[in-house]
Amino acid sequence: MSAHESEWTLRRLHAGELASPEATRASAHAASCDTCGAVLRGLESNQQGFEAAIPFERFEQEVQRALERRRAALKPSPRRWVATTVALAASVLLVVLARPLLNQGPGWDRSKGSADVAELRIGGGPGPQREVKPDAIEALEPGERVMLGYKAGTHRYVAAVSVDAIGEVTALHPESGVSTPVEPGADLHWLQGSWEFTGSGAERVVLVLGDEPFTVESLVEATQRAFAAANGEVERMSPLDVPGAQTHWMLFKP
Amino acid sequence: MGRCRYLLKDATKAEDAMHDVFARALIHADDFRADASPLTWLMKIATNHCLNQLRSERAGWRQWFERDAEARSEAHGGAGELETRDLVRRLLSRVDEETQAAVVHYHVDGMTLEEVAALLGRSVPTIRKRLERFAELGGEELRVR
């Protein structure tokens, strides 16, 4: 076993986050050990270099921008849908009436609860409002937003996530906690709000209907596992390892 | 920032990634346990973020080799340490995602086996096994101690 402190311990010491007894011990060791002292001095030098290269104001401003970008990707904006509410209502009616005639179209869950319907609809942008089929990749126009709808059949809980080309998973509905109970009735129900996906490239949206409540965290983790199993290729992801029925859509951001 | 530079080997991308990492940390602040190490938590987010970014750039791994020379001056530590970090970087693309994270935390951050295991939520033997498998790709220099 090495007589030196681990580099990670020295990093934590330098960051000031070691608890008192450990910090005292590590400091005392570093003061009398050339090797560990050199590592600490190197960390201090790196810190000074970093602060000189990137002033705090710039850092703060850029983090704020990144934060706004991420929040914009998550934030529902129902007002943008006001103008299309009537059209949506009409489409819901159309779906409800037409579904029995479609005989297991792509939006239908085939694994369990055959009365399940999941639908992803794009609107709010310059292009026409449209439904996305689960087996196709749909290009998004700038400013377009996505709505998710379902008819639960025998399932009782619903949640939705999305994952982008770099494996960033976003909880769409709900944003945290546990899957929400499904709305009763035979109508197609729309999840509250709509989403605009920022950035560019592929984005996979997944809606899950379950018999039991499940945590959003478990769904996010299952999505991360599927992304990793697909070797980071969001287009090639397999179904998530979660109970219940799931529907996937692939979007391509401008 | 050091983590992002080490993995992305591009100063601009690294700085953007660093901002994204802090934004993610702020958004997911509720997930942070009060008794945990903020540095460790941030480093985990940064490592995952950059490894994901590399995977998403189809040519990312190939570009690493082109950027290798530029990045040499970005690292710190003695010559031996530099060589090990370069070797680790060259071999990372050959292993799975979890091994990549374990390898970076162990060989680059200087975490102990126990610290890596705690960070990744795995047992010490599991982490040791993954690191030993990685070491088989690179020889004695990557031996797990």
PDB file of C-alpha atoms in Angstrom, chain A:
ATOM      1  CA  MET A   1       0.000   0.000   0.000  1.00  0.00           C
ATOM      2  CA  SER A   2       1.277   3.467  -0.912  1.00  0.00           C
ATOM      3  CA  ALA A   3       2.444   5.790   1.881  1.00  0.00           C
ATOM      4  CA  HIS A   4       1.216   8.745  -0.180  1.00  0.00           C
ATOM      5  CA  GLU A   5      -2.218  10.280  -0.187  1.00  0.00           C
ATOM      6  CA  SER A   6      -4.254   9.351  -3.245  1.00  0.00           C
ATOM      7  CA  GLU A   7      -4.346  12.101  -5.838  1.00  0.00           C
ATOM      8  CA  TRP A   8      -8.084  12.250  -5.412  1.00  0.00           C
ATOM      9  CA  THR A   9      -7.713  12.896  -1.672  1.00  0.00           C
ATOM     10  CA  LEU A  10      -5.334  15.741  -2.473  1.00  0.00           C
ATOM     11  CA  ARG A  11      -7.797  17.138  -4.995  1.00  0.00           C
ATOM     12  CA  ARG A  12     -10.525  17.082  -2.373  1.00  0.00           C
ATOM     13  CA  LEU A  13      -8.165  18.672   0.119  1.00  0.00           C
ATOM     14  CA  HIS A  14      -7.390  21.403  -2.376  1.00  0.00           C
ATOM     15  CA  ALA A  15     -11.116  21.912  -3.019  1.00  0.00           C
ATOM     16  CA  GLY A  16     -11.630  22.322   0.724  1.00  0.00           C
ATOM     17  CA  GLU A  17     -14.155  19.553   1.022  1.00  0.00           C
ATOM     18  CA  LEU A  18     -12.333  17.069   3.243  1.00  0.00           C
ATOM     19  CA  ALA A  19     -13.720  16.754   6.762  1.00  0.00           C
ATOM     20  CA  SER A  20     -11.556  18.111   9.542  1.00  0.00           C
ATOM     21  CA  PRO A  21      -9.617  15.052  10.795  1.00  0.00           C
ATOM     22  CA  GLU A  22      -8.876  13.810   7.280  1.00  0.00           C
ATOM     23  CA  ALA A  23      -7.989  17.314   6.081  1.00  0.00           C
ATOM     24  CA  THR A  24      -5.564  17.804   8.971  1.00  0.00           C
ATOM     25  CA  ARG A  25      -3.919  14.458   8.328  1.00  0.00           C
ATOM     26  CA  ALA A  26      -3.662  14.998   4.560  1.00  0.00           C
ATOM     27  CA  SER A  27      -2.326  18.563   4.989  1.00  0.00           C
ATOM     28  CA  ALA A  28       0.284  17.411   7.473  1.00  0.00           C
ATOM     29  CA  HIS A  29       1.362  14.631   5.151  1.00  0.00           C
ATOM     30  CA  ALA A  30       1.545  16.904   2.101  1.00  0.00           C
ATOM     31  CA  ALA A  31       3.638  19.424   4.066  1.00  0.00           C
ATOM     32  CA  SER A  32       6.269  16.796   4.786  1.00  0.00           C
ATOM     33  CA  CYS A  33       6.075  14.781   1.556  1.00  0.00           C
ATOM     34  CA  ASP A  34       7.759  16.087  -1.590  1.00  0.00           C
ATOM     35  CA  THR A  35       5.613  13.996  -3.923  1.00  0.00           C
ATOM     36  CA  CYS A  36       2.251  14.916  -2.408  1.00  0.00           C
ATOM     37  CA  GLY A  37       3.360  18.520  -1.912  1.00  0.00           C
ATOM     38  CA  ALA A  38       4.219  18.728  -5.600  1.00  0.00           C
ATOM     39  CA  VAL A  39       0.799  17.362  -6.548  1.00  0.00           C
ATOM     40  CA  LEU A  40      -0.896  19.965  -4.353  1.00  0.00           C
ATOM     41  CA  ARG A  41       1.204  22.754  -5.820  1.00  0.00           C
ATOM     42  CA  GLY A  42       0.321  21.498  -9.299  1.00  0.00           C
ATOM     43  CA  LEU A  43      -3.384  21.630  -8.457  1.00  0.00           C
ATOM     44  CA  GLU A  44      -3.022  25.164  -7.137  1.00  0.00           C
ATOM     45  CA  SER A  45      -1.127  26.201 -10.246  1.00  0.00           C
ATOM     46  CA  ASN A  46      -3.832  24.671 -12.485  1.00  0.00           C
ATOM     47  CA  GLN A  47      -6.505  26.512 -10.538  1.00  0.00           C
ATOM     48  CA  GLN A  48      -4.704  29.828 -10.958  1.00  0.00           C
ATOM     49  CA  GLY A  49      -4.242  29.157 -14.665  1.00  0.00           C
ATOM     50  CA  PHE A  50      -7.922  28.327 -15.031  1.00  0.00           C
ATOM     51  CA  GLU A  51      -9.050  31.472 -13.207  1.00  0.00           C
ATOM     52  CA  ALA A  52      -6.722  33.598 -15.314  1.00  0.00           C
ATOM     53  CA  ALA A  53      -7.949  32.041 -18.560  1.00  0.00           C
ATOM     54  CA  ILE A  54     -11.650  32.137 -17.734  1.00  0.00           C
ATOM     55  CA  PRO A  55     -12.779  35.090 -15.606  1.00  0.00           C
ATOM     56  CA  PHE A  56     -15.599  34.244 -13.229  1.00  0.00           C
ATOM     57  CA  GLU A  57     -18.004  36.703 -14.900  1.00  0.00           C
ATOM     58  CA  ARG A  58     -17.607  34.934 -18.227  1.00  0.00           C
ATOM     59  CA  PHE A  59     -17.953  31.538 -16.598  1.00  0.00           C
ATOM     60  CA  GLU A  60     -21.119  32.618 -14.774  1.00  0.00           C
ATOM     61  CA  GLN A  61     -22.614  34.132 -17.931  1.00  0.00           C
ATOM     62  CA  GLU A  62     -21.929  31.039 -20.044  1.00  0.00           C
ATOM     63  CA  VAL A  63     -23.286  28.673 -17.411  1.00  0.00           C
ATOM     64  CA  GLN A  64     -26.417  30.821 -17.248  1.00  0.00           C
ATOM     65  CA  ARG A  65     -26.766  30.523 -21.023  1.00  0.00           C
ATOM     66  CA  ALA A  66     -26.311  26.756 -20.874  1.00  0.00           C
ATOM     67  CA  LEU A  67     -28.887  26.638 -18.111  1.00  0.00           C
ATOM     68  CA  GLU A  68     -31.381  28.610 -20.180  1.00  0.00           C
ATOM     69  CA  ARG A  69     -30.810  26.335 -23.161  1.00  0.00           C
ATOM     70  CA  ARG A  70     -31.466  23.260 -21.071  1.00  0.00           C
ATOM     71  CA  ARG A  71     -34.509  24.760 -19.373  1.00  0.00           C
ATOM     72  CA  ALA A  72     -35.911  25.860 -22.711  1.00  0.00           C
ATOM     73  CA  ALA A  73     -35.689  22.287 -23.867  1.00  0.00           C
ATOM     74  CA  LEU A  74     -37.706  21.160 -20.881  1.00  0.00           C
ATOM     75  CA  LYS A  75     -40.160  23.995 -20.461  1.00  0.00           C
ATOM     76  CA  PRO A  76     -43.686  23.337 -21.670  1.00  0.00           C
ATOM     77  CA  SER A  77     -45.250  26.247 -23.495  1.00  0.00           C
ATOM     78  CA  PRO A  78     -48.960  25.595 -23.789  1.00  0.00           C
ATOM     79  CA  ARG A  79     -49.700  29.107 -25.046  1.00  0.00           C
ATOM     80  CA  ARG A  80     -48.054  28.367 -28.332  1.00  0.00           C
ATOM     81  CA  TRP A  81     -50.681  25.711 -28.809  1.00  0.00           C
ATOM     82  CA  VAL A  82     -53.651  27.938 -28.298  1.00  0.00           C
ATOM     83  CA  ALA A  83     -53.965  28.611 -31.997  1.00  0.00           C
ATOM     84  CA  THR A  84     -53.947  24.938 -32.786  1.00  0.00           C
ATOM     85  CA  THR A  85     -56.261  23.778 -30.031  1.00  0.00           C
ATOM     86  CA  VAL A  86     -59.242  23.524 -32.296  1.00  0.00           C
ATOM     87  CA  ALA A  87     -57.301  21.560 -34.851  1.00  0.00           C
ATOM     88  CA  LEU A  88     -55.977  19.284 -32.148  1.00  0.00           C
ATOM     89  CA  ALA A  89     -59.434  18.716 -30.746  1.00  0.00           C
ATOM     90  CA  ALA A  90     -60.561  17.782 -34.205  1.00  0.00           C
ATOM     91  CA  SER A  91     -57.643  15.409 -34.599  1.00  0.00           C
ATOM     92  CA  VAL A  92     -58.410  13.802 -31.241  1.00  0.00           C
ATOM     93  CA  LEU A  93     -61.938  13.239 -32.377  1.00  0.00           C
ATOM     94  CA  LEU A  94     -60.668  11.853 -35.627  1.00  0.00           C
ATOM     95  CA  VAL A  95     -58.296   9.518 -33.812  1.00  0.00           C
ATOM     96  CA  VAL A  96     -60.990   8.291 -31.472  1.00  0.00           C
ATOM     97  CA  LEU A  97     -63.345   7.650 -34.331  1.00  0.00           C
ATOM     98  CA  ALA A  98     -60.825   6.276 -36.759  1.00  0.00           C
ATOM     99  CA  ARG A  99     -58.762   4.056 -34.462  1.00  0.00           C
ATOM    100  CA  PRO A 100     -61.134   1.123 -34.452  1.00  0.00           C
ATOM    101  CA  LEU A 101     -60.834   1.059 -38.228  1.00  0.00           C
ATOM    102  CA  LEU A 102     -57.066   1.201 -38.321  1.00  0.00           C
ATOM    103  CA  ASN A 103     -56.505  -2.295 -36.989  1.00  0.00           C
ATOM    104  CA  GLN A 104     -53.255  -1.935 -35.071  1.00  0.00           C
ATOM    105  CA  GLY A 105     -51.581   0.956 -36.775  1.00  0.00           C
ATOM    106  CA  PRO A 106     -48.057   1.913 -35.789  1.00  0.00           C
ATOM    107  CA  GLY A 107     -49.146   3.915 -32.738  1.00  0.00           C
ATOM    108  CA  TRP A 108     -50.788   0.930 -31.131  1.00  0.00           C
ATOM    109  CA  ASP A 109     -49.099  -1.094 -28.488  1.00  0.00           C
ATOM    110  CA  ARG A 110     -48.932  -4.688 -29.597  1.00  0.00           C
ATOM    111  CA  SER A 111     -47.446  -6.257 -26.510  1.00  0.00           C
ATOM    112  CA  LYS A 112     -50.130  -5.836 -23.911  1.00  0.00           C
ATOM    113  CA  GLY A 113     -53.402  -4.038 -23.445  1.00  0.00           C
ATOM    114  CA  SER A 114     -54.284  -3.910 -27.101  1.00  0.00           C
ATOM    115  CA  ALA A 115     -56.563  -0.915 -26.492  1.00  0.00           C
ATOM    116  CA  ASP A 116     -53.497   1.270 -25.841  1.00  0.00           C
ATOM    117  CA  VAL A 117     -52.854   4.188 -28.145  1.00  0.00           C
ATOM    118  CA  ALA A 118     -49.831   6.441 -28.074  1.00  0.00           C
ATOM    119  CA  GLU A 119     -49.531   9.408 -30.330  1.00  0.00           C
ATOM    120  CA  LEU A 120     -46.888  12.044 -30.960  1.00  0.00           C
ATOM    121  CA  ARG A 121     -48.002  15.182 -32.741  1.00  0.00           C
ATOM    122  CA  ILE A 122     -45.844  18.011 -34.058  1.00  0.00           C
ATOM    123  CA  GLY A 123     -47.119  21.554 -34.367  1.00  0.00           C
ATOM    124  CA  GLY A 124     -46.651  25.164 -33.382  1.00  0.00           C
ATOM    125  CA  GLY A 125     -44.142  25.894 -36.133  1.00  0.00           C
ATOM    126  CA  PRO A 126     -44.272  27.075 -39.720  1.00  0.00           C
ATOM    127  CA  GLY A 127     -44.968  23.604 -41.074  1.00  0.00           C
ATOM    128  CA  PRO A 128     -48.240  21.702 -41.009  1.00  0.00           C
ATOM    129  CA  GLN A 129     -49.357  19.996 -37.842  1.00  0.00           C
ATOM    130  CA  ARG A 130     -48.773  16.271 -38.188  1.00  0.00           C
ATOM    131  CA  GLU A 131     -48.710  12.948 -36.425  1.00  0.00           C
ATOM    132  CA  VAL A 132     -45.433  11.026 -36.307  1.00  0.00           C
ATOM    133  CA  LYS A 133     -45.436   7.309 -36.936  1.00  0.00           C
ATOM    134  CA  PRO A 134     -43.320   5.254 -34.544  1.00  0.00           C
ATOM    135  CA  ASP A 135     -41.531   3.505 -37.383  1.00  0.00           C
ATOM    136  CA  ALA A 136     -40.350   6.648 -39.196  1.00  0.00           C
ATOM    137  CA  ILE A 137     -37.878   9.448 -38.534  1.00  0.00           C
ATOM    138  CA  GLU A 138     -39.608  12.816 -38.642  1.00  0.00           C
ATOM    139  CA  ALA A 139     -37.699  16.041 -39.226  1.00  0.00           C
ATOM    140  CA  LEU A 140     -38.572  18.954 -36.971  1.00  0.00           C
ATOM    141  CA  GLU A 141     -38.705  22.498 -38.297  1.00  0.00           C
ATOM    142  CA  PRO A 142     -37.252  25.320 -36.190  1.00  0.00           C
ATOM    143  CA  GLY A 143     -39.713  26.331 -33.492  1.00  0.00           C
ATOM    144  CA  GLU A 144     -41.880  23.247 -33.794  1.00  0.00           C
ATOM    145  CA  ARG A 145     -43.096  21.626 -30.616  1.00  0.00           C
ATOM    146  CA  VAL A 146     -44.162  18.148 -29.694  1.00  0.00           C
ATOM    147  CA  MET A 147     -47.259  16.932 -27.897  1.00  0.00           C
ATOM    148  CA  LEU A 148     -47.785  13.436 -26.565  1.00  0.00           C
ATOM    149  CA  GLY A 149     -51.127  11.710 -26.229  1.00  0.00           C
ATOM    150  CA  TYR A 150     -52.312   8.326 -25.062  1.00  0.00           C
ATOM    151  CA  LYS A 151     -55.315   6.153 -24.507  1.00  0.00           C
ATOM    152  CA  ALA A 152     -54.349   3.789 -21.743  1.00  0.00           C
ATOM    153  CA  GLY A 153     -56.358   0.653 -22.377  1.00  0.00           C
ATOM    154  CA  THR A 154     -55.676  -1.586 -19.385  1.00  0.00           C
ATOM    155  CA  HIS A 155     -52.670   0.363 -18.118  1.00  0.00           C
ATOM    156  CA  ARG A 156     -52.901   2.765 -15.210  1.00  0.00           C
ATOM    157  CA  TYR A 157     -49.736   4.899 -15.150  1.00  0.00           C
ATOM    158  CA  VAL A 158     -47.925   6.979 -17.730  1.00  0.00           C
ATOM    159  CA  ALA A 159     -44.540   8.704 -18.092  1.00  0.00           C
ATOM    160  CA  ALA A 160     -42.424   9.941 -20.982  1.00  0.00           C
ATOM    161  CA  VAL A 161     -38.756  10.690 -21.588  1.00  0.00           C
ATOM    162  CA  SER A 162     -36.553  11.722 -24.452  1.00  0.00           C
ATOM    163  CA  VAL A 163     -32.906  11.046 -25.219  1.00  0.00           C
ATOM    164  CA  ASP A 164     -30.728  12.975 -27.620  1.00  0.00           C
ATOM    165  CA  ALA A 165     -27.751  11.991 -29.743  1.00  0.00           C
ATOM    166  CA  ILE A 166     -25.283  12.408 -26.895  1.00  0.00           C
ATOM    167  CA  GLY A 167     -27.321  10.319 -24.489  1.00  0.00           C
ATOM    168  CA  GLU A 168     -28.805  13.197 -22.521  1.00  0.00           C
ATOM    169  CA  VAL A 169     -32.044  11.874 -21.104  1.00  0.00           C
ATOM    170  CA  THR A 170     -34.801  14.346 -20.289  1.00  0.00           C
ATOM    171  CA  ALA A 171     -37.830  13.459 -18.215  1.00  0.00           C
ATOM    172  CA  LEU A 172     -40.726  14.969 -20.159  1.00  0.00           C
ATOM    173  CA  HIS A 173     -43.653  13.828 -18.074  1.00  0.00           C
ATOM    174  CA  PRO A 174     -43.551  14.017 -15.177  1.00  0.00           C
ATOM    175  CA  GLU A 175     -40.249  15.858 -14.745  1.00  0.00           C
ATOM    176  CA  SER A 176     -39.484  13.989 -11.516  1.00  0.00           C
ATOM    177  CA  GLY A 177     -41.043  11.698  -8.952  1.00  0.00           C
ATOM    178  CA  VAL A 178     -43.368   8.912 -10.005  1.00  0.00           C
ATOM    179  CA  SER A 179     -45.367   8.138 -13.144  1.00  0.00           C
ATOM    180  CA  THR A 180     -48.763   9.813 -13.143  1.00  0.00           C
ATOM    181  CA  PRO A 181     -52.104   7.974 -13.090  1.00  0.00           C
ATOM    182  CA  VAL A 182     -53.676   7.805 -16.515  1.00  0.00           C
ATOM    183  CA  GLU A 183     -56.779   9.809 -17.305  1.00  0.00           C
ATOM    184  CA  PRO A 184     -59.879   7.616 -17.322  1.00  0.00           C
ATOM    185  CA  GLY A 185     -62.084   7.220 -20.312  1.00  0.00           C
ATOM    186  CA  ALA A 186     -61.808   6.070 -23.869  1.00  0.00           C
ATOM    187  CA  ASP A 187     -60.655   9.425 -25.257  1.00  0.00           C
ATOM    188  CA  LEU A 188     -57.123  10.197 -26.293  1.00  0.00           C
ATOM    189  CA  HIS A 189     -55.551  12.246 -23.496  1.00  0.00           C
ATOM    190  CA  TRP A 190     -52.766  14.737 -24.139  1.00  0.00           C
ATOM    191  CA  LEU A 191     -49.977  15.160 -21.638  1.00  0.00           C
ATOM    192  CA  GLN A 192     -49.950  18.683 -20.280  1.00  0.00           C
ATOM    193  CA  GLY A 193     -47.888  21.167 -22.248  1.00  0.00           C
ATOM    194  CA  SER A 194     -45.646  20.670 -25.219  1.00  0.00           C
ATOM    195  CA  TRP A 195     -41.907  20.454 -25.775  1.00  0.00           C
ATOM    196  CA  GLU A 196     -39.460  22.126 -28.077  1.00  0.00           C
ATOM    197  CA  PHE A 197     -36.263  20.133 -28.393  1.00  0.00           C
ATOM    198  CA  THR A 198     -33.205  22.328 -28.663  1.00  0.00           C
ATOM    199  CA  GLY A 199     -29.872  21.486 -30.227  1.00  0.00           C
ATOM    200  CA  SER A 200     -29.583  19.528 -33.425  1.00  0.00           C
ATOM    201  CA  GLY A 201     -29.540  15.912 -34.502  1.00  0.00           C
ATOM    202  CA  ALA A 202     -31.585  12.920 -33.446  1.00  0.00           C
ATOM    203  CA  GLU A 203     -33.946  12.810 -30.487  1.00  0.00           C
ATOM    204  CA  ARG A 204     -35.825   9.700 -29.385  1.00  0.00           C
ATOM    205  CA  VAL A 205     -39.076  10.146 -27.493  1.00  0.00           C
ATOM    206  CA  VAL A 206     -40.467   7.276 -25.439  1.00  0.00           C
ATOM    207  CA  LEU A 207     -43.875   7.047 -23.792  1.00  0.00           C
ATOM    208  CA  VAL A 208     -44.417   4.248 -21.280  1.00  0.00           C
ATOM    209  CA  LEU A 209     -47.714   2.957 -19.938  1.00  0.00           C
ATOM    210  CA  GLY A 210     -47.474   0.695 -16.887  1.00  0.00           C
ATOM    211  CA  ASP A 211     -49.695  -1.347 -14.624  1.00  0.00           C
ATOM    212  CA  GLU A 212     -47.906  -0.163 -11.479  1.00  0.00           C
ATOM    213  CA  PRO A 213     -46.436   3.220 -10.566  1.00  0.00           C
ATOM    214  CA  PHE A 214     -42.768   3.554 -11.522  1.00  0.00           C
ATOM    215  CA  THR A 215     -40.226   6.225 -10.751  1.00  0.00           C
ATOM    216  CA  VAL A 216     -39.077   8.681 -13.372  1.00  0.00           C
ATOM    217  CA  GLU A 217     -35.552   7.936 -12.206  1.00  0.00           C
ATOM    218  CA  SER A 218     -35.952   4.238 -13.099  1.00  0.00           C
ATOM    219  CA  LEU A 219     -37.217   5.216 -16.542  1.00  0.00           C
ATOM    220  CA  VAL A 220     -34.323   7.627 -17.068  1.00  0.00           C
ATOM    221  CA  GLU A 221     -31.844   4.958 -16.000  1.00  0.00           C
ATOM    222  CA  ALA A 222     -33.419   2.363 -18.296  1.00  0.00           C
ATOM    223  CA  THR A 223     -33.109   4.869 -21.152  1.00  0.00           C
ATOM    224  CA  GLN A 224     -29.456   5.488 -20.327  1.00  0.00           C
ATOM    225  CA  ARG A 225     -28.826   1.728 -20.275  1.00  0.00           C
ATOM    226  CA  ALA A 226     -30.508   1.269 -23.642  1.00  0.00           C
ATOM    227  CA  PHE A 227     -28.465   4.152 -25.071  1.00  0.00           C
ATOM    228  CA  ALA A 228     -25.256   2.608 -23.776  1.00  0.00           C
ATOM    229  CA  ALA A 229     -26.272  -0.833 -25.080  1.00  0.00           C
ATOM    230  CA  ALA A 230     -26.773   0.737 -28.505  1.00  0.00           C
ATOM    231  CA  ASN A 231     -23.197   1.953 -28.335  1.00  0.00           C
ATOM    232  CA  GLY A 232     -24.328   5.532 -28.135  1.00  0.00           C
ATOM    233  CA  GLU A 233     -26.399   5.394 -31.316  1.00  0.00           C
ATOM    234  CA  VAL A 234     -29.763   6.786 -30.384  1.00  0.00           C
ATOM    235  CA  GLU A 235     -31.273   5.631 -33.674  1.00  0.00           C
ATOM    236  CA  ARG A 236     -30.449   2.009 -32.867  1.00  0.00           C
ATOM    237  CA  MET A 237     -31.758   1.767 -29.328  1.00  0.00           C
ATOM    238  CA  SER A 238     -33.746  -1.310 -28.373  1.00  0.00           C
ATOM    239  CA  PRO A 239     -36.907  -1.220 -26.242  1.00  0.00           C
ATOM    240  CA  LEU A 240     -36.293  -0.068 -22.699  1.00  0.00           C
ATOM    241  CA  ASP A 241     -36.033  -2.671 -19.984  1.00  0.00           C
ATOM    242  CA  VAL A 242     -39.122  -1.497 -18.115  1.00  0.00           C
ATOM    243  CA  PRO A 243     -42.444  -3.203 -17.454  1.00  0.00           C
ATOM    244  CA  GLY A 244     -45.521  -2.122 -19.383  1.00  0.00           C
ATOM    245  CA  ALA A 245     -46.043  -0.944 -22.922  1.00  0.00           C
ATOM    246  CA  GLN A 246     -43.798   1.571 -24.619  1.00  0.00           C
ATOM    247  CA  THR A 247     -43.849   3.518 -27.843  1.00  0.00           C
ATOM    248  CA  HIS A 248     -40.780   5.110 -29.435  1.00  0.00           C
ATOM    249  CA  TRP A 249     -40.595   7.936 -31.933  1.00  0.00           C
ATOM    250  CA  MET A 250     -37.512   9.278 -33.674  1.00  0.00           C
ATOM    251  CA  LEU A 251     -37.259  12.976 -34.425  1.00  0.00           C
ATOM    252  CA  PHE A 252     -34.526  14.856 -36.212  1.00  0.00           C
ATOM    253  CA  LYS A 253     -33.870  18.369 -34.947  1.00  0.00           C
ATOM    254  CA  PRO A 254     -32.870  21.120 -37.404  1.00  0.00           C
TER     255      PRO A 254
END
